[in-house]
Amino acid sequence: MKTIYLDNNATTQVAPEVLEEMMPYFHESYGNPSSAHTFGGQVGRNIREARESAAEFLGVDPEEILFTSCGSESDNAAIRSAIESNPDKRHIVTSRVEHPAVKSFCEHLTHNGYRVTEIPVDKDGNLDMAAYKESLTPDTAIVSIMWGNNETGVIFPVEQLAALAGDRGILFHSDGVQVAGKIPINMKNSPVDMLSLTGHKLHAPKGVGMLYIRKGVPFAPFIIGGHQEMGRRGGTENTAGIIGLGKACQLALANMEDENTRVKGLRDKLEREILSRVPKTYVNGGRSERIPNTSNISFEFVEGEAILLQMDAYGICASSGSACTSGSLQPSHVLRAMGVPFTMAHGSIRFSLSIYNTAEEIDFVVETMPPIIEKLRALSPFWEEKPKSCGADKMPF
Amino acid sequence: MKTIYLDNNATTQVAPEVLEEMMPYFHESYGNPSSAHTFGGQVGRNIREARESAAEFLGVDPEEILFTSCGSESDNAAIRSAIESNPDKRHIVTSRVEHPAVKSFCEHLTHNGYRVTEIPVDKDGNLDMAAYKESLTPDTAIVSIMWGNNETGVIFPVEQLAALAGDRGILFHSDGVQVAGKIPINMKNSPVDMLSLTGHKLHAPKGVGMLYIRKGVPFAPFIIGGHQEMGRRGGTENTAGIIGLGKACQLALANMEDENTRVKGLRDKLEREILSRVPKTYVNGGRSERIPNTSNISFEFVEGEAILLQMDAYGICASSGSACTSGSLQPSHVLRAMGVPFTMAHGSIRFSLSIYNTAEEIDFVVETMPPIIEKLRALSPFWEEKPKSCGADKMPF
């Protein structure tokens, strides 16, 4: 059975061009980039080239790029650095819809004497700007607010948020993991101080990420050890991963137009067709500015995990909530923050496309989804030909 | 020109069997192990198998293995966890010859109110056991002492050290990066609480490491985010790296005998021949128990970097001091701790072999080194046919 992979916000396949670029660094050019000999030194030069590609991708200088092991490390490192660099400040501002790498880390810090303000969002997933402005205080060490939401694709006005923080002398970090390669990003002259990205959402391998740190922003290393990464991260460099990420950055620039025209067109068609064929379906965040590959659709009165299981039988891969929080019986914290009723939040499916998806795949999904939902609704105690009114307090889950 | 790679303590080549095992996880089985669909779920099962291989390698249970991004992360994570788990204790014991991932991290902690005792070593690189016993106090949160030294290969009596700490209720961590695959390690019934390993010293790729955490030992996550690694490390798993590390653990078990007979024989021959052919050469730590692949040889009155450059011209890769600390003009902190005079410390070369080295390679190195040293000594102001007496205070570097 062919796999139709519509779960690219969870992770992506490594691009063939990326893999080809990485291959020599496992078994041939395997030297340590810190070594004095030519065999290792050449690898050091190749890492510098990858850093240049990553910098070009963001419109910044190579020395503003720190390679890490993943987006979560980048997020943790940015926030920890900000609070270490501002030892007298005890307040952090974030949003209610962050990825666990920011959300859980901030929660952890509340046990260490920090106050955390989580800015709410409205039913369309947009940030409460008045609450945001009010939250910024002289005690605020850092704002960490994501650029694009992993579950809904809703884009926050990060440049504007960062400028407001910057005006008050507050560091601004953004988790840009989901926007990289999907919307144009140029950090040159941007007020954003730090930006987290990860390779595996960008057709580079898992196990490599990066953190942009604007020149002049103080940075306290997260992993402390050797002199690697200009003294900003100890540990032998993940050379193959870094080389792969450099190539992926080049490809992402080249594929940006396809992402925003053809891929967006496929996403829009998927959404349009499902909404027209399946009653009682809603697009979460659908009225907001979104990244072009993501659609979060709620199928009322059915359970997301049950939908996924049925889709799986057809080889269609997607997510219910965020893959990173699977295993939890709670509906997604993002949809709860948007006030999506439990009946809908529990039946939400995130479709996330990539440049490798085809029109034929989307046609197949569009044909397959309606009978799946119909079948599941026939089993639901809350669904009749005309659905019963049902409050969240009456939900069985 | 053929490369003769004798720098395996800096990093190793990925074994062909390891690479073969990893390959599907880039472009075919690229799903997120946390995903609900079969495509991702299968990867989760493969990670469990890798964890089983890693556990078997150490004689422990799979749930005692935490996968990380490198040895440095493992080291930082172990020490930070111990101090977070013992918030009232403010003392750390380590040695003077640790890798920067322990040494620099502990130094960093002194700025945060921690006292650090660095246990000295004698001229053979052996730990001062009396000083060690005296160092352990009720205020000691953790002992972190390496198992085998990266520069000299000298092995510390870690089981004994851990038992002494354990008797006093003190957590014991060891950086085992350099011993893994070189000496048999069985952590079952061991008093060691935490042990750091890394893939890239073990013929797995760079960018993946692991931390053994004995059952019952409290652990506070270092990277906080999603539920991955049983809630002990946030961040999408480096699946290809982890699968590779699992395979490398299997191979290391299978190759242990070759490492301790043939490889050790090559190392011993290299040492014996160089010492007999080149006057004024000494093996640092040579009288101590050492890992079987490492030889640290001091060539008096010549500069290590100059030797490396000459060796490089013949395609021979080795290190002067630790590759991780290159870029520094200071001689190795390990050799300084052993009291090796500057004239010798600066002229030290670390040869570190692997199972991929051959007798022919060692023969070539043995023939090549004497004329290199002779040539360099002819240029040295401190070397005459009969070398001048020269104190460290008269050194030009």
Short mmCIF file of N, CA and C in Angstrom, two decimals, chain A residues 3 5 7 10-16 19 22-23 25-27 30-39 69-70 72-73 76 80 84 100-101 104-105 108 200-201 205-207 222-228 233-239 305 308 312 316-319 323-326, chain B residues 3 5 7 10-16 19 22-23 25-27 30-39 69-70 72-73 76 80 84 100-101 104-105 108 200-201 205-207 222-228 233-239 305 308 312 316-319 323-326:
data_model
loop_
_atom_site.label_atom_id
_atom_site.label_comp_id
_atom_site.label_asym_id
_atom_site.label_seq_id
_atom_site.Cartn_x
_atom_site.Cartn_y
_atom_site.Cartn_z
N THR A 3 1.98 4.88 0.86
CA THR A 3 1.78 5.81 1.98
C THR A 3 1.50 7.21 1.43
N TYR A 5 1.64 10.72 2.81
CA TYR A 5 2.16 11.34 4.02
C TYR A 5 1.71 12.80 4.12
N ASP A 7 1.68 14.49 7.12
CA ASP A 7 2.01 14.74 8.53
C ASP A 7 3.36 15.47 8.63
N ALA A 10 4.77 17.13 11.73
CA ALA A 10 5.38 16.23 12.74
C ALA A 10 6.83 15.95 12.37
N THR A 11 7.05 15.62 11.12
CA THR A 11 8.41 15.45 10.62
C THR A 11 8.33 15.27 9.11
N THR A 12 9.45 15.49 8.44
CA THR A 12 9.47 15.38 6.98
C THR A 12 10.48 14.33 6.53
N GLN A 13 10.33 13.91 5.31
CA GLN A 13 11.35 13.02 4.76
C GLN A 13 12.60 13.84 4.42
N VAL A 14 13.74 13.20 4.51
CA VAL A 14 14.97 13.85 4.10
C VAL A 14 14.97 13.93 2.56
N ALA A 15 15.19 15.13 2.04
CA ALA A 15 15.23 15.31 0.58
C ALA A 15 16.37 14.48 0.00
N PRO A 16 16.17 13.87 -1.17
CA PRO A 16 17.26 13.07 -1.76
C PRO A 16 18.54 13.89 -1.93
N LEU A 19 20.25 14.07 1.46
CA LEU A 19 20.88 12.80 1.83
C LEU A 19 22.18 12.59 1.06
N MET A 22 24.88 14.53 2.55
CA MET A 22 25.30 14.05 3.87
C MET A 22 26.20 12.82 3.81
N MET A 23 25.95 11.97 2.80
CA MET A 23 26.52 10.63 2.79
C MET A 23 28.04 10.56 3.03
N TYR A 25 29.92 12.09 4.87
CA TYR A 25 30.37 12.45 6.23
C TYR A 25 30.23 11.31 7.24
N PHE A 26 29.67 10.21 6.81
CA PHE A 26 29.57 9.06 7.71
C PHE A 26 30.81 8.18 7.63
N HIS A 27 31.20 7.86 6.40
CA HIS A 27 32.15 6.77 6.24
C HIS A 27 33.43 7.21 5.52
N TYR A 30 34.94 11.44 7.75
CA TYR A 30 34.40 11.29 9.08
C TYR A 30 35.25 11.98 10.15
N GLY A 31 36.24 12.76 9.73
CA GLY A 31 37.13 13.39 10.71
C GLY A 31 36.40 14.35 11.64
N ASN A 32 37.04 14.65 12.75
CA ASN A 32 36.51 15.61 13.70
C ASN A 32 36.86 17.02 13.20
N PRO A 33 35.85 17.87 13.01
CA PRO A 33 36.14 19.20 12.46
C PRO A 33 37.12 20.01 13.30
N SER A 34 37.32 19.63 14.55
CA SER A 34 38.27 20.35 15.41
C SER A 34 39.69 19.85 15.26
N SER A 35 39.88 18.75 14.53
CA SER A 35 41.22 18.16 14.45
C SER A 35 42.18 19.03 13.65
N ALA A 36 43.47 18.91 13.97
CA ALA A 36 44.49 19.72 13.31
C ALA A 36 44.83 19.20 11.93
N HIS A 37 44.55 17.91 11.67
CA HIS A 37 44.95 17.34 10.39
C HIS A 37 43.98 17.72 9.27
N THR A 38 44.48 17.63 8.03
CA THR A 38 43.69 17.98 6.85
C THR A 38 42.40 17.20 6.79
N PHE A 39 42.47 15.93 7.19
CA PHE A 39 41.31 15.04 7.10
C PHE A 39 40.14 15.59 7.92
N SER A 69 20.92 20.39 18.48
CA SER A 69 20.49 19.02 18.16
C SER A 69 19.02 18.94 17.77
N CYS A 70 18.25 19.97 18.04
CA CYS A 70 16.83 19.94 17.70
C CYS A 70 16.17 21.28 18.05
N SER A 72 13.77 21.73 20.13
CA SER A 72 13.55 21.82 21.57
C SER A 72 14.80 22.34 22.29
N GLU A 73 15.96 21.84 21.88
CA GLU A 73 17.20 22.36 22.47
C GLU A 73 17.33 23.85 22.17
N ASN A 76 14.90 25.75 24.47
CA ASN A 76 15.39 25.74 25.86
C ASN A 76 16.61 26.66 25.99
N ARG A 80 16.79 29.89 28.43
CA ARG A 80 17.73 29.80 29.56
C ARG A 80 18.81 30.88 29.44
N GLU A 84 19.59 33.75 32.19
CA GLU A 84 20.94 33.82 32.79
C GLU A 84 21.58 35.18 32.52
N PRO A 100 5.45 22.32 23.31
CA PRO A 100 5.91 21.94 24.65
C PRO A 100 7.35 22.37 24.98
N ALA A 101 8.21 22.50 23.97
CA ALA A 101 9.60 22.88 24.24
C ALA A 101 9.69 24.27 24.86
N SER A 104 6.41 23.77 28.31
CA SER A 104 6.82 22.96 29.46
C SER A 104 8.05 23.54 30.14
N PHE A 105 8.95 24.10 29.33
CA PHE A 105 10.16 24.68 29.91
C PHE A 105 9.81 25.88 30.79
N HIS A 108 8.31 24.70 33.95
CA HIS A 108 9.40 24.24 34.82
C HIS A 108 10.02 25.42 35.56
N HIS A 200 14.46 18.63 10.84
CA HIS A 200 13.57 17.56 10.40
C HIS A 200 12.19 18.04 10.00
N LYS A 201 11.90 19.33 10.13
CA LYS A 201 10.65 19.85 9.58
C LYS A 201 10.93 20.49 8.21
N PRO A 205 17.65 15.88 8.22
CA PRO A 205 17.37 14.75 9.13
C PRO A 205 16.99 15.21 10.54
N LYS A 206 16.44 14.28 11.28
CA LYS A 206 16.21 14.48 12.71
C LYS A 206 17.57 14.51 13.43
N GLY A 207 17.65 15.27 14.50
CA GLY A 207 18.89 15.29 15.29
C GLY A 207 19.74 16.52 15.04
N PHE A 222 24.13 26.64 26.49
CA PHE A 222 23.24 25.67 27.14
C PHE A 222 24.01 24.39 27.44
N ILE A 223 24.68 23.85 26.44
CA ILE A 223 25.57 22.70 26.65
C ILE A 223 26.99 23.25 26.75
N ILE A 224 27.60 23.04 27.90
CA ILE A 224 28.90 23.63 28.19
C ILE A 224 29.97 22.55 28.08
N GLY A 225 31.00 22.82 27.28
CA GLY A 225 32.06 21.83 27.13
C GLY A 225 33.18 22.43 26.31
N GLY A 226 33.46 21.84 25.17
CA GLY A 226 34.55 22.29 24.31
C GLY A 226 34.24 23.64 23.66
N HIS A 227 35.12 24.02 22.74
CA HIS A 227 35.08 25.35 22.12
C HIS A 227 34.19 25.36 20.87
N GLN A 228 33.51 24.25 20.59
CA GLN A 228 32.77 24.15 19.34
C GLN A 228 31.72 25.26 19.19
N ARG A 233 28.42 26.15 22.11
CA ARG A 233 27.82 24.84 22.37
C ARG A 233 28.91 23.79 22.37
N GLY A 234 29.13 23.17 23.52
CA GLY A 234 30.10 22.09 23.60
C GLY A 234 29.56 20.86 22.91
N GLY A 235 30.47 19.95 22.54
CA GLY A 235 30.03 18.70 21.90
C GLY A 235 30.49 18.64 20.47
N THR A 236 31.02 17.48 20.07
CA THR A 236 31.44 17.29 18.69
C THR A 236 30.26 17.55 17.75
N GLU A 237 30.52 18.28 16.71
CA GLU A 237 29.47 18.67 15.78
C GLU A 237 28.86 17.46 15.08
N ASN A 238 27.55 17.48 14.92
CA ASN A 238 26.83 16.48 14.12
C ASN A 238 27.06 16.82 12.66
N THR A 239 28.23 16.44 12.16
CA THR A 239 28.65 16.97 10.85
C THR A 239 27.68 16.61 9.73
N GLU A 305 -8.59 10.08 17.21
CA GLU A 305 -7.76 8.88 17.15
C GLU A 305 -8.44 7.79 16.31
N LEU A 308 -7.94 8.73 12.69
CA LEU A 308 -6.57 8.41 12.28
C LEU A 308 -6.40 6.93 11.98
N ASP A 312 -5.33 5.41 8.56
CA ASP A 312 -4.14 4.57 8.54
C ASP A 312 -4.37 3.32 7.69
N ILE A 316 -3.02 6.68 4.80
CA ILE A 316 -2.96 8.15 4.91
C ILE A 316 -2.46 8.53 6.31
N CYS A 317 -1.36 9.28 6.34
CA CYS A 317 -0.76 9.69 7.62
C CYS A 317 -1.11 11.13 7.93
N ALA A 318 -1.62 11.37 9.12
CA ALA A 318 -1.89 12.73 9.59
C ALA A 318 -1.80 12.68 11.11
N SER A 319 -2.17 13.78 11.76
CA SER A 319 -2.08 13.83 13.22
C SER A 319 -3.40 14.26 13.83
N ALA A 323 1.72 15.56 17.30
CA ALA A 323 2.37 14.26 17.53
C ALA A 323 3.22 14.31 18.78
N CYS A 324 3.73 15.48 19.07
CA CYS A 324 4.63 15.63 20.21
C CYS A 324 3.89 15.44 21.53
N THR A 325 2.58 15.54 21.52
CA THR A 325 1.86 15.41 22.78
C THR A 325 0.97 14.18 22.77
N SER A 326 1.19 13.29 21.81
CA SER A 326 0.35 12.10 21.73
C SER A 326 0.55 11.28 23.00
N THR B 3 44.83 7.74 3.66
CA THR B 3 44.77 8.29 5.01
C THR B 3 44.99 7.16 6.02
N TYR B 5 44.35 6.64 9.70
CA TYR B 5 43.60 7.34 10.73
C TYR B 5 43.89 6.76 12.10
N ASP B 7 43.28 8.58 14.99
CA ASP B 7 42.71 9.64 15.82
C ASP B 7 41.32 9.25 16.29
N ALA B 10 39.30 11.01 18.96
CA ALA B 10 38.63 12.27 18.56
C ALA B 10 37.28 11.95 17.93
N THR B 11 37.29 10.99 17.02
CA THR B 11 36.04 10.51 16.43
C THR B 11 36.36 9.30 15.58
N THR B 12 35.34 8.50 15.29
CA THR B 12 35.56 7.29 14.52
C THR B 12 34.73 7.31 13.24
N GLN B 13 35.10 6.47 12.33
CA GLN B 13 34.26 6.33 11.14
C GLN B 13 33.02 5.51 11.51
N VAL B 14 31.92 5.80 10.81
CA VAL B 14 30.71 5.01 10.99
C VAL B 14 30.95 3.64 10.35
N ALA B 15 30.71 2.59 11.12
CA ALA B 15 30.88 1.24 10.58
C ALA B 15 29.91 1.02 9.42
N PRO B 16 30.35 0.32 8.36
CA PRO B 16 29.44 0.07 7.23
C PRO B 16 28.13 -0.58 7.67
N LEU B 19 25.91 2.13 9.15
CA LEU B 19 25.34 3.01 8.12
C LEU B 19 24.21 2.32 7.38
N MET B 22 21.15 2.42 9.35
CA MET B 22 20.57 3.77 9.48
C MET B 22 19.81 4.22 8.25
N MET B 23 20.28 3.79 7.08
CA MET B 23 19.84 4.37 5.81
C MET B 23 18.32 4.49 5.63
N TYR B 25 16.05 5.18 7.53
CA TYR B 25 15.36 6.14 8.40
C TYR B 25 15.44 7.58 7.91
N PHE B 26 16.17 7.79 6.83
CA PHE B 26 16.23 9.14 6.27
C PHE B 26 15.11 9.39 5.26
N HIS B 27 14.95 8.44 4.37
CA HIS B 27 14.13 8.74 3.20
C HIS B 27 12.95 7.79 3.05
N TYR B 30 10.74 7.54 7.54
CA TYR B 30 11.08 8.83 8.11
C TYR B 30 10.03 9.36 9.08
N GLY B 31 9.03 8.52 9.41
CA GLY B 31 7.94 8.98 10.28
C GLY B 31 8.44 9.39 11.66
N ASN B 32 7.59 10.17 12.33
CA ASN B 32 7.89 10.58 13.70
C ASN B 32 7.49 9.44 14.63
N PRO B 33 8.44 8.94 15.45
CA PRO B 33 8.12 7.79 16.30
C PRO B 33 6.94 8.05 17.25
N SER B 34 6.60 9.30 17.47
CA SER B 34 5.47 9.61 18.35
C SER B 34 4.14 9.60 17.62
N SER B 35 4.16 9.47 16.30
CA SER B 35 2.91 9.57 15.54
C SER B 35 2.01 8.36 15.78
N ALA B 36 0.71 8.60 15.62
CA ALA B 36 -0.27 7.54 15.87
C ALA B 36 -0.34 6.55 14.71
N HIS B 37 0.09 6.97 13.51
CA HIS B 37 -0.05 6.09 12.35
C HIS B 37 1.03 5.01 12.31
N THR B 38 0.73 3.94 11.59
CA THR B 38 1.65 2.81 11.46
C THR B 38 3.02 3.25 10.95
N PHE B 39 3.01 4.21 10.03
CA PHE B 39 4.24 4.68 9.39
C PHE B 39 5.23 5.23 10.42
N SER B 69 22.07 13.83 22.49
CA SER B 69 22.66 14.26 21.22
C SER B 69 24.18 14.09 21.19
N CYS B 70 24.81 13.90 22.35
CA CYS B 70 26.27 13.74 22.37
C CYS B 70 26.73 13.46 23.79
N SER B 72 28.72 15.28 25.54
CA SER B 72 28.71 16.51 26.32
C SER B 72 27.33 16.77 26.91
N GLU B 73 26.29 16.54 26.10
CA GLU B 73 24.94 16.70 26.65
C GLU B 73 24.72 15.70 27.79
N ASN B 76 26.59 17.01 30.88
CA ASN B 76 25.89 18.17 31.46
C ASN B 76 24.60 17.74 32.13
N ARG B 80 23.75 18.28 36.05
CA ARG B 80 22.66 19.22 36.36
C ARG B 80 21.52 18.49 37.08
N GLU B 84 20.08 19.44 40.74
CA GLU B 84 18.66 19.80 40.88
C GLU B 84 17.94 18.85 41.83
N PRO B 100 36.37 18.52 28.79
CA PRO B 100 35.75 19.84 29.02
C PRO B 100 34.24 19.78 29.33
N ALA B 101 33.55 18.76 28.85
CA ALA B 101 32.10 18.68 29.09
C ALA B 101 31.79 18.53 30.58
N SER B 104 34.54 22.08 32.25
CA SER B 104 34.04 23.44 32.03
C SER B 104 32.66 23.63 32.66
N PHE B 105 31.85 22.58 32.62
CA PHE B 105 30.51 22.69 33.22
C PHE B 105 30.63 22.90 34.72
N HIS B 108 31.73 26.35 35.41
CA HIS B 108 30.57 27.24 35.25
C HIS B 108 29.73 27.26 36.53
N HIS B 200 29.75 8.62 18.38
CA HIS B 200 30.80 8.83 17.38
C HIS B 200 32.19 8.37 17.82
N LYS B 201 32.33 7.91 19.05
CA LYS B 201 33.60 7.28 19.44
C LYS B 201 33.48 5.76 19.32
N PRO B 205 27.26 7.37 14.28
CA PRO B 205 27.49 8.73 13.77
C PRO B 205 27.62 9.78 14.88
N LYS B 206 28.14 10.93 14.51
CA LYS B 206 28.13 12.10 15.38
C LYS B 206 26.68 12.58 15.53
N GLY B 207 26.37 13.13 16.68
CA GLY B 207 25.03 13.70 16.88
C GLY B 207 24.11 12.81 17.70
N PHE B 222 17.12 17.51 31.19
CA PHE B 222 17.99 18.62 30.78
C PHE B 222 17.30 19.43 29.68
N ILE B 223 16.83 18.74 28.64
CA ILE B 223 16.03 19.40 27.60
C ILE B 223 14.57 19.09 27.92
N ILE B 224 13.81 20.14 28.19
CA ILE B 224 12.43 19.98 28.62
C ILE B 224 11.49 20.32 27.47
N GLY B 225 10.58 19.40 27.18
CA GLY B 225 9.65 19.65 26.08
C GLY B 225 8.61 18.56 26.04
N GLY B 226 8.58 17.82 24.95
CA GLY B 226 7.60 16.76 24.78
C GLY B 226 7.88 15.57 25.69
N HIS B 227 7.10 14.50 25.47
CA HIS B 227 7.11 13.33 26.33
C HIS B 227 8.18 12.31 25.91
N GLN B 228 9.01 12.66 24.91
CA GLN B 228 9.94 11.68 24.35
C GLN B 228 10.89 11.12 25.42
N ARG B 233 13.61 13.52 28.07
CA ARG B 233 14.27 14.44 27.13
C ARG B 233 13.29 14.84 26.05
N GLY B 234 12.96 16.13 26.01
CA GLY B 234 12.09 16.64 24.96
C GLY B 234 12.84 16.68 23.64
N GLY B 235 12.09 16.71 22.54
CA GLY B 235 12.73 16.81 21.23
C GLY B 235 12.50 15.55 20.43
N THR B 236 12.15 15.72 19.16
CA THR B 236 11.96 14.57 18.29
C THR B 236 13.23 13.73 18.25
N GLU B 237 13.07 12.44 18.36
CA GLU B 237 14.23 11.53 18.42
C GLU B 237 15.05 11.57 17.12
N ASN B 238 16.36 11.53 17.28
CA ASN B 238 17.28 11.39 16.15
C ASN B 238 17.24 9.93 15.73
N THR B 239 16.20 9.57 14.98
CA THR B 239 15.94 8.14 14.76
C THR B 239 17.11 7.42 14.08
N GLU B 305 52.23 20.44 17.44
CA GLU B 305 51.53 20.89 16.23
C GLU B 305 52.43 20.74 15.00
N LEU B 308 52.41 17.11 14.06
CA LEU B 308 51.15 16.77 13.37
C LEU B 308 51.18 17.21 11.91
N ASP B 312 50.79 14.87 8.83
CA ASP B 312 49.70 15.14 7.91
C ASP B 312 50.16 15.03 6.46
N ILE B 316 48.98 10.77 7.83
CA ILE B 316 48.78 10.15 9.15
C ILE B 316 48.04 11.13 10.06
N CYS B 317 46.88 10.70 10.56
CA CYS B 317 46.04 11.55 11.41
C CYS B 317 46.20 11.15 12.87
N ALA B 318 46.51 12.13 13.72
CA ALA B 318 46.58 11.92 15.16
C ALA B 318 46.26 13.25 15.81
N SER B 319 46.42 13.31 17.13
CA SER B 319 46.11 14.56 17.83
C SER B 319 47.27 15.00 18.69
N ALA B 323 41.57 16.93 20.66
CA ALA B 323 41.02 17.70 19.54
C ALA B 323 39.97 18.68 20.04
N CYS B 324 39.32 18.30 21.12
CA CYS B 324 38.25 19.14 21.65
C CYS B 324 38.78 20.44 22.20
N THR B 325 40.05 20.52 22.47
CA THR B 325 40.57 21.75 23.05
C THR B 325 41.56 22.42 22.10
N SER B 326 41.56 22.02 20.84
CA SER B 326 42.49 22.61 19.89
C SER B 326 42.18 24.10 19.78
#
